[in-house]
PDB file of C-alpha atoms in Angstrom:
ATOM      1  CA  MET A  11     -37.839  11.310  -0.739  1.00  0.00           C
ATOM      2  CA  VAL A  12     -36.596   8.766   1.826  1.00  0.00           C
ATOM      3  CA  SER A  13     -33.373   8.113  -0.108  1.00  0.00           C
ATOM      4  CA  GLU A  14     -32.796  11.876  -0.407  1.00  0.00           C
ATOM      5  CA  MET A  15     -33.238  12.271   3.331  1.00  0.00           C
ATOM      6  CA  LYS A  16     -30.782   9.475   4.055  1.00  0.00           C
ATOM      7  CA  ALA A  17     -28.250  10.983   1.650  1.00  0.00           C
ATOM      8  CA  SER A  18     -28.566  14.403   3.241  1.00  0.00           C
ATOM      9  CA  ASN A  19     -28.136  12.848   6.699  1.00  0.00           C
ATOM     10  CA  ARG A  20     -24.964  11.121   5.505  1.00  0.00           C
ATOM     11  CA  ARG A  21     -23.465  14.391   4.315  1.00  0.00           C
ATOM     12  CA  SER A  22     -22.744  15.428   7.886  1.00  0.00           C
ATOM     13  CA  ASN A  23     -21.005  12.084   8.557  1.00  0.00           C
ATOM     14  CA  LEU A  24     -17.393  11.106   7.967  1.00  0.00           C
ATOM     15  CA  VAL A  25     -15.742   7.711   8.326  1.00  0.00           C
ATOM     16  CA  PHE A  26     -12.399   7.611  10.153  1.00  0.00           C
ATOM     17  CA  TYR A  27     -10.159   4.635   9.323  1.00  0.00           C
ATOM     18  CA  GLY A  28      -7.081   3.595  11.290  1.00  0.00           C
ATOM     19  CA  ILE A  29      -7.997   5.125  14.650  1.00  0.00           C
ATOM     20  CA  ARG A  30      -5.943   3.446  17.355  1.00  0.00           C
ATOM     21  CA  GLY A  31      -7.894   2.136  20.293  1.00  0.00           C
ATOM     22  CA  ILE A  32      -6.726   0.874  23.639  1.00  0.00           C
ATOM     23  CA  HIS A  33      -8.087  -2.398  25.000  1.00  0.00           C
ATOM     24  CA  VAL A  34      -8.974  -1.287  28.500  1.00  0.00           C
ATOM     25  CA  ASP A  35     -10.473  -4.613  29.531  1.00  0.00           C
ATOM     26  CA  LEU A  36      -9.739  -7.590  27.262  1.00  0.00           C
ATOM     27  CA  GLU A  37     -11.965  -9.943  29.249  1.00  0.00           C
ATOM     28  CA  ASN A  38     -15.069  -7.788  28.747  1.00  0.00           C
ATOM     29  CA  ASP A  39     -13.899  -6.461  25.345  1.00  0.00           C
ATOM     30  CA  ILE A  40     -13.922  -2.811  26.438  1.00  0.00           C
ATOM     31  CA  PHE A  41     -12.210  -0.707  23.823  1.00  0.00           C
ATOM     32  CA  ASP A  42     -11.350   3.021  24.228  1.00  0.00           C
ATOM     33  CA  TYR A  43     -10.862   4.991  21.008  1.00  0.00           C
ATOM     34  CA  LYS A  44     -11.956   8.408  22.287  1.00  0.00           C
ATOM     35  CA  SER A  45      -8.520   9.799  23.167  1.00  0.00           C
ATOM     36  CA  GLU A  46      -7.159   9.045  19.674  1.00  0.00           C
ATOM     37  CA  LEU A  47     -10.259  10.467  17.956  1.00  0.00           C
ATOM     38  CA  ASN A  48     -10.081  13.582  20.160  1.00  0.00           C
ATOM     39  CA  GLY A  49      -6.401  13.996  19.229  1.00  0.00           C
ATOM     40  CA  VAL A  50      -7.208  13.824  15.517  1.00  0.00           C
ATOM     41  CA  LEU A  51     -10.071  16.310  15.898  1.00  0.00           C
ATOM     42  CA  LYS A  52      -7.847  18.633  17.975  1.00  0.00           C
ATOM     43  CA  GLN A  53      -5.257  18.624  15.190  1.00  0.00           C
ATOM     44  CA  MET A  54      -8.012  19.409  12.676  1.00  0.00           C
ATOM     45  CA  GLU A  55      -9.245  22.288  14.879  1.00  0.00           C
ATOM     46  CA  ASN A  56      -5.770  23.826  14.690  1.00  0.00           C
ATOM     47  CA  ARG A  57      -6.272  24.191  10.922  1.00  0.00           C
ATOM     48  CA  LEU A  58      -9.816  25.583  11.202  1.00  0.00           C
ATOM     49  CA  GLU A  59     -11.151  28.712  12.840  1.00  0.00           C
ATOM     50  CA  PHE A  60     -13.853  26.922  14.836  1.00  0.00           C
ATOM     51  CA  SER A  61     -14.328  24.127  17.329  1.00  0.00           C
ATOM     52  CA  ILE A  62     -15.182  20.606  16.146  1.00  0.00           C
ATOM     53  CA  LYS A  63     -17.516  18.622  18.378  1.00  0.00           C
ATOM     54  CA  PRO A  64     -19.032  15.406  17.034  1.00  0.00           C
ATOM     55  CA  ASN A  65     -22.727  14.811  17.703  1.00  0.00           C
ATOM     56  CA  TYR A  66     -22.447  11.040  17.586  1.00  0.00           C
ATOM     57  CA  VAL A  67     -19.679   8.441  17.192  1.00  0.00           C
ATOM     58  CA  GLU A  68     -20.377   4.879  16.090  1.00  0.00           C
ATOM     59  CA  LEU A  69     -17.832   2.064  16.142  1.00  0.00           C
ATOM     60  CA  LEU A  70     -18.171   0.331  12.746  1.00  0.00           C
ATOM     61  CA  ARG A  71     -15.315  -2.167  12.832  1.00  0.00           C
ATOM     62  CA  LYS A  72     -12.648  -3.146  15.303  1.00  0.00           C
ATOM     63  CA  SER A  73      -9.560  -5.148  14.459  1.00  0.00           C
ATOM     64  CA  ASN A  74      -9.062  -8.261  16.560  1.00  0.00           C
ATOM     65  CA  ASP A  75      -5.375  -8.062  15.739  1.00  0.00           C
ATOM     66  CA  PHE A  76      -4.086  -6.148  18.738  1.00  0.00           C
ATOM     67  CA  HIS A  77      -0.522  -5.740  19.891  1.00  0.00           C
ATOM     68  CA  HIS A  78       1.259  -4.329  22.918  1.00  0.00           C
ATOM     69  CA  ASP A  79       2.381  -0.729  22.449  1.00  0.00           C
ATOM     70  CA  ASP A  80       5.496  -0.223  24.595  1.00  0.00           C
ATOM     71  CA  GLU A  81       5.202   3.562  24.304  1.00  0.00           C
ATOM     72  CA  ILE A  82       1.893   3.676  26.191  1.00  0.00           C
ATOM     73  CA  GLY A  83       2.250   0.289  27.894  1.00  0.00           C
ATOM     74  CA  GLN A  84      -1.135  -1.089  26.759  1.00  0.00           C
ATOM     75  CA  ASP A  85      -2.685  -3.362  24.155  1.00  0.00           C
ATOM     76  CA  VAL A  86      -3.912  -1.469  21.093  1.00  0.00           C
ATOM     77  CA  SER A  87      -5.594  -2.148  17.755  1.00  0.00           C
ATOM     78  CA  THR A  88      -7.189  -0.054  15.036  1.00  0.00           C
ATOM     79  CA  CYS A  89     -10.834   0.620  14.381  1.00  0.00           C
ATOM     80  CA  THR A  90     -13.164   2.336  11.925  1.00  0.00           C
ATOM     81  CA  LEU A  91     -15.546   4.983  13.230  1.00  0.00           C
ATOM     82  CA  ARG A  92     -18.523   6.816  11.748  1.00  0.00           C
ATOM     83  CA  VAL A  93     -18.558  10.338  13.155  1.00  0.00           C
ATOM     84  CA  GLN A  94     -21.570  12.614  12.781  1.00  0.00           C
ATOM     85  CA  PHE A  95     -20.935  16.366  12.960  1.00  0.00           C
ATOM     86  CA  GLN A  96     -23.339  19.235  13.623  1.00  0.00           C
ATOM     87  CA  SER A  97     -23.519  20.170   9.947  1.00  0.00           C
ATOM     88  CA  GLU A  98     -22.485  19.262   6.436  1.00  0.00           C
ATOM     89  CA  PHE A  99     -20.307  22.405   6.423  1.00  0.00           C
ATOM     90  CA  ILE A 100     -18.167  21.171   9.330  1.00  0.00           C
ATOM     91  CA  ALA A 101     -17.833  17.681   7.815  1.00  0.00           C
ATOM     92  CA  THR A 102     -16.739  19.210   4.495  1.00  0.00           C
ATOM     93  CA  LYS A 103     -14.149  21.437   6.178  1.00  0.00           C
ATOM     94  CA  VAL A 104     -12.740  18.506   8.168  1.00  0.00           C
ATOM     95  CA  LEU A 105     -12.542  16.419   4.984  1.00  0.00           C
ATOM     96  CA  GLU A 106     -10.804  19.252   3.095  1.00  0.00           C
ATOM     97  CA  ARG A 107      -8.155  19.549   5.813  1.00  0.00           C
ATOM     98  CA  SER A 108      -7.693  15.794   6.278  1.00  0.00           C
ATOM     99  CA  LYS A 109      -4.763  15.703   3.841  1.00  0.00           C
ATOM    100  CA  HIS A 110      -2.646  17.342   6.545  1.00  0.00           C
ATOM    101  CA  LEU A 111      -2.923  14.208   8.693  1.00  0.00           C
ATOM    102  CA  LYS A 112      -0.585  12.382   6.283  1.00  0.00           C
ATOM    103  CA  ARG A 113       2.165  14.860   7.195  1.00  0.00           C
ATOM    104  CA  SER A 114       1.531  14.353  10.898  1.00  0.00           C
ATOM    105  CA  GLU A 115       3.853  11.921  12.601  1.00  0.00           C
ATOM    106  CA  GLU A 116       1.241  10.797  15.119  1.00  0.00           C
ATOM    107  CA  TYR A 117      -1.786  10.435  12.799  1.00  0.00           C
ATOM    108  CA  SER A 118      -0.207   9.567   9.450  1.00  0.00           C
ATOM    109  CA  LYS A 119      -2.117   6.273   9.258  1.00  0.00           C
ATOM    110  CA  VAL A 120      -5.535   7.839   9.852  1.00  0.00           C
ATOM    111  CA  TYR A 121      -7.684   8.198   6.733  1.00  0.00           C
ATOM    112  CA  ILE A 122     -10.931  10.183   6.578  1.00  0.00           C
ATOM    113  CA  ALA A 123     -13.586   9.627   3.909  1.00  0.00           C
ATOM    114  CA  PRO A 124     -17.203  10.633   3.301  1.00  0.00           C
ATOM    115  CA  ASP A 125     -19.863   8.269   4.625  1.00  0.00           C
ATOM    116  CA  ARG A 126     -20.915   6.477   1.427  1.00  0.00           C
ATOM    117  CA  THR A 127     -23.658   3.977   0.702  1.00  0.00           C
ATOM    118  CA  PHE A 128     -22.754   0.547  -0.652  1.00  0.00           C
ATOM    119  CA  ALA A 129     -23.556   1.667  -4.221  1.00  0.00           C
ATOM    120  CA  GLU A 130     -21.450   4.809  -3.816  1.00  0.00           C
ATOM    121  CA  ARG A 131     -18.524   2.768  -2.460  1.00  0.00           C
ATOM    122  CA  LYS A 132     -18.786   0.386  -5.412  1.00  0.00           C
ATOM    123  CA  ALA A 133     -18.842   3.274  -7.929  1.00  0.00           C
ATOM    124  CA  ARG A 134     -15.866   4.886  -6.158  1.00  0.00           C
ATOM    125  CA  ALA A 135     -13.911   1.607  -6.323  1.00  0.00           C
ATOM    126  CA  GLU A 136     -14.537   1.442 -10.084  1.00  0.00           C
ATOM    127  CA  LEU A 137     -13.294   5.019 -10.470  1.00  0.00           C
ATOM    128  CA  VAL A 138     -10.151   4.217  -8.500  1.00  0.00           C
ATOM    129  CA  GLU A 139      -9.504   1.212 -10.770  1.00  0.00           C
ATOM    130  CA  LYS A 140      -9.885   3.455 -13.837  1.00  0.00           C
ATOM    131  CA  LEU A 141      -7.520   5.959 -12.244  1.00  0.00           C
ATOM    132  CA  LYS A 142      -4.896   3.271 -11.603  1.00  0.00           C
ATOM    133  CA  GLU A 143      -5.202   2.076 -15.201  1.00  0.00           C
ATOM    134  CA  LYS A 144      -4.776   5.620 -16.573  1.00  0.00           C
ATOM    135  CA  ILE A 145      -1.727   6.209 -14.359  1.00  0.00           C
ATOM    136  CA  LYS A 146      -0.210   2.916 -15.484  1.00  0.00           C
ATOM    137  CA  ASN A 147      -0.817   3.623 -19.205  1.00  0.00           C
ATOM    138  CA  GLU A 148       0.128   7.316 -19.141  1.00  0.00           C
ATOM    139  CA  PRO A 149       2.386   7.982 -16.134  1.00  0.00           C
ATOM    140  CA  SER A 150       3.591  11.372 -17.403  1.00  0.00           C
ATOM    141  CA  ILE A 151       0.111  12.902 -16.896  1.00  0.00           C
ATOM    142  CA  LYS A 152      -1.202  13.734 -13.413  1.00  0.00           C
ATOM    143  CA  TRP A 153      -4.536  11.898 -13.257  1.00  0.00           C
ATOM    144  CA  VAL A 154      -7.099  12.625 -10.523  1.00  0.00           C
ATOM    145  CA  ILE A 155     -10.709  11.869  -9.704  1.00  0.00           C
ATOM    146  CA  ARG A 156     -12.759  15.048  -9.866  1.00  0.00           C
ATOM    147  CA  LYS A 157     -16.549  15.295  -9.675  1.00  0.00           C
ATOM    148  CA  GLY A 158     -16.997  11.587 -10.307  1.00  0.00           C
ATOM    149  CA  GLU A 159     -14.702  11.399 -13.339  1.00  0.00           C
ATOM    150  CA  VAL A 160     -11.075  10.552 -13.993  1.00  0.00           C
ATOM    151  CA  VAL A 161      -9.428  13.646 -15.472  1.00  0.00           C
TER     152      VAL A 161
END
């Protein structure tokens, strides 16, 4: 029952990789990622018929490799965020539309994935390895991962 509850709670979460953050105060390690996350969500809203407002945002990882961005005139680095939405429905819709970020010039390096447990991430990594092997052995066929299987 507890594991089911945790899994259902995770279904309304997504993990955002490659979000650029601005180091507002390097001395105190204050890092602002909200404007970039809001920009990504605004672009997603343009593809949906409803507003996207996260309930909760958690900073999972922050890169210590920051560089000066001449365009905005500040030090930036990337981070990974766990974003919780109001419902599983909204998270699913955002995930479905996330492929459009690759075509975006501004957010092409942002990747969105479901919030997975360690075991789920390990199983997914094994599937991806199988997929790579199939593509290498039979490149003429379009292989994909669908419903937990390589087809």
